[in-house]
């Protein structure tokens, strides 16, 4: 994918984050949910979206900064580091979640352990689906 298209997709995602945040805040103000977490999540989404929009503007303000960013993101060493970091993060999360699940069962917190187990299953399922899609593409 061309780097400029990738940046444009990131901009659209940032605008989407901001819109999701606005919707969550509007829902919390009109009392459709009795939970204050909606407005907090909405605020986080708005801040995250605005930060990504500002980052996009900063990257695309001139040709030199755009070229520098493209080099950083397409450099083989950086790509390898990002891939290994994601892989390590996935492995550590699965291990910690598995340990947490066992500890919760030992503490007679079966419902919480079940939620953690579902999270492990979900992320593993997402991994296998992504692996299948990527293996067919390459």
CSV table of C-alpha atoms in Angstrom, one decimal, residues 32-135:
chain,number,residue,atom,x,y,z
A,32,UNK,CA,-29.7,6.4,27.8
A,33,UNK,CA,-27.2,4.7,30.1
A,34,UNK,CA,-26.8,5.2,33.8
A,35,UNK,CA,-23.1,4.7,33.6
A,36,UNK,CA,-20.6,7.5,33.9
A,37,UNK,CA,-18.0,5.4,32.0
A,38,UNK,CA,-19.6,6.3,28.7
A,39,UNK,CA,-18.6,9.9,29.0
A,40,UNK,CA,-15.1,8.9,30.1
A,41,UNK,CA,-14.7,6.6,27.2
A,42,UNK,CA,-16.1,9.2,24.9
A,43,UNK,CA,-13.6,11.8,26.1
A,44,UNK,CA,-10.8,9.3,25.6
A,45,UNK,CA,-11.9,8.6,22.1
A,46,UNK,CA,-12.1,12.3,21.3
A,47,UNK,CA,-8.7,13.0,22.7
A,48,UNK,CA,-7.2,10.0,20.9
A,49,UNK,CA,-8.8,11.1,17.6
A,50,UNK,CA,-7.7,14.7,18.0
A,51,UNK,CA,-4.1,13.5,18.8
A,52,UNK,CA,-4.0,11.4,15.7
A,53,UNK,CA,-5.4,14.2,13.5
A,54,UNK,CA,-2.8,16.6,14.9
A,55,UNK,CA,-0.1,14.0,14.2
A,56,UNK,CA,-1.4,13.6,10.6
A,57,UNK,CA,-1.2,17.4,10.1
A,58,UNK,CA,2.3,17.5,11.5
A,59,UNK,CA,3.5,14.6,9.3
A,60,UNK,CA,2.0,16.0,6.1
A,61,UNK,CA,2.8,19.7,6.6
A,62,UNK,CA,5.8,19.4,4.3
A,63,UNK,CA,7.5,17.0,2.0
A,64,UNK,CA,10.6,16.5,4.1
A,65,UNK,CA,8.7,15.4,7.2
A,66,UNK,CA,6.5,13.1,5.1
A,67,UNK,CA,9.6,11.5,3.6
A,68,UNK,CA,11.3,11.1,7.0
A,69,UNK,CA,8.2,9.4,8.4
A,70,UNK,CA,7.9,7.1,5.5
A,71,UNK,CA,11.6,6.0,6.0
A,72,UNK,CA,10.9,5.4,9.7
A,73,UNK,CA,7.8,3.3,9.0
A,74,UNK,CA,9.2,1.3,6.0
A,75,UNK,CA,12.7,0.7,7.2
A,76,UNK,CA,13.3,-3.1,7.5
A,77,UNK,CA,14.8,-2.9,10.9
A,78,UNK,CA,11.9,-0.9,12.3
A,79,UNK,CA,9.3,-3.2,10.7
A,80,UNK,CA,11.1,-6.2,12.2
A,81,UNK,CA,11.2,-4.6,15.6
A,82,UNK,CA,7.4,-3.7,15.5
A,83,UNK,CA,6.5,-7.2,14.4
A,84,UNK,CA,8.6,-8.8,17.1
A,85,UNK,CA,7.2,-6.4,19.7
A,86,UNK,CA,3.6,-7.3,18.7
A,87,UNK,CA,4.4,-11.0,18.8
A,88,UNK,CA,5.9,-10.7,22.3
A,89,UNK,CA,3.0,-8.6,23.5
A,90,UNK,CA,0.6,-11.2,22.3
A,91,UNK,CA,2.5,-14.0,24.0
A,92,UNK,CA,2.8,-12.1,27.3
A,93,UNK,CA,-0.9,-11.2,27.3
A,94,UNK,CA,-2.0,-14.8,26.7
A,95,UNK,CA,0.3,-16.0,29.5
A,96,UNK,CA,-0.7,-13.4,32.0
A,97,UNK,CA,-4.4,-13.8,31.2
A,98,UNK,CA,-4.0,-17.6,31.6
A,99,UNK,CA,-2.4,-17.2,35.0
A,100,UNK,CA,-5.0,-14.6,36.0
A,101,UNK,CA,-7.8,-17.1,35.0
A,102,UNK,CA,-6.3,-19.9,37.2
A,103,UNK,CA,-5.8,-17.5,40.1
A,104,UNK,CA,-9.4,-16.3,39.8
A,105,UNK,CA,-10.7,-19.9,39.8
A,106,UNK,CA,-8.6,-20.6,42.9
A,107,UNK,CA,-10.1,-17.6,44.6
A,108,UNK,CA,-13.7,-18.8,43.8
A,109,UNK,CA,-14.2,-16.0,41.3
A,110,UNK,CA,-15.6,-18.2,38.6
A,111,UNK,CA,-17.5,-15.5,36.7
A,112,UNK,CA,-14.5,-13.2,36.5
A,113,UNK,CA,-12.3,-16.2,35.4
A,114,UNK,CA,-14.9,-17.1,32.7
A,115,UNK,CA,-14.7,-13.5,31.3
A,116,UNK,CA,-10.9,-13.7,31.2
A,117,UNK,CA,-11.2,-17.2,29.5
A,118,UNK,CA,-13.5,-15.7,26.9
A,119,UNK,CA,-11.0,-12.9,26.3
A,120,UNK,CA,-8.2,-15.4,25.8
A,121,UNK,CA,-10.4,-17.4,23.4
A,122,UNK,CA,-11.4,-14.3,21.5
A,123,UNK,CA,-7.9,-12.9,21.0
A,124,UNK,CA,-6.7,-16.4,20.0
A,125,UNK,CA,-9.5,-16.7,17.5
A,126,UNK,CA,-8.7,-13.3,16.1
A,127,UNK,CA,-5.1,-14.3,15.8
A,128,UNK,CA,-6.0,-17.5,13.8
A,129,UNK,CA,-8.3,-15.6,11.5
A,130,UNK,CA,-5.7,-12.9,10.8
A,131,UNK,CA,-3.1,-15.6,10.3
A,132,UNK,CA,-5.3,-17.4,7.8
A,133,UNK,CA,-6.0,-14.1,5.9
A,134,UNK,CA,-2.4,-13.1,5.8
A,135,UNK,CA,-1.2,-16.6,4.7
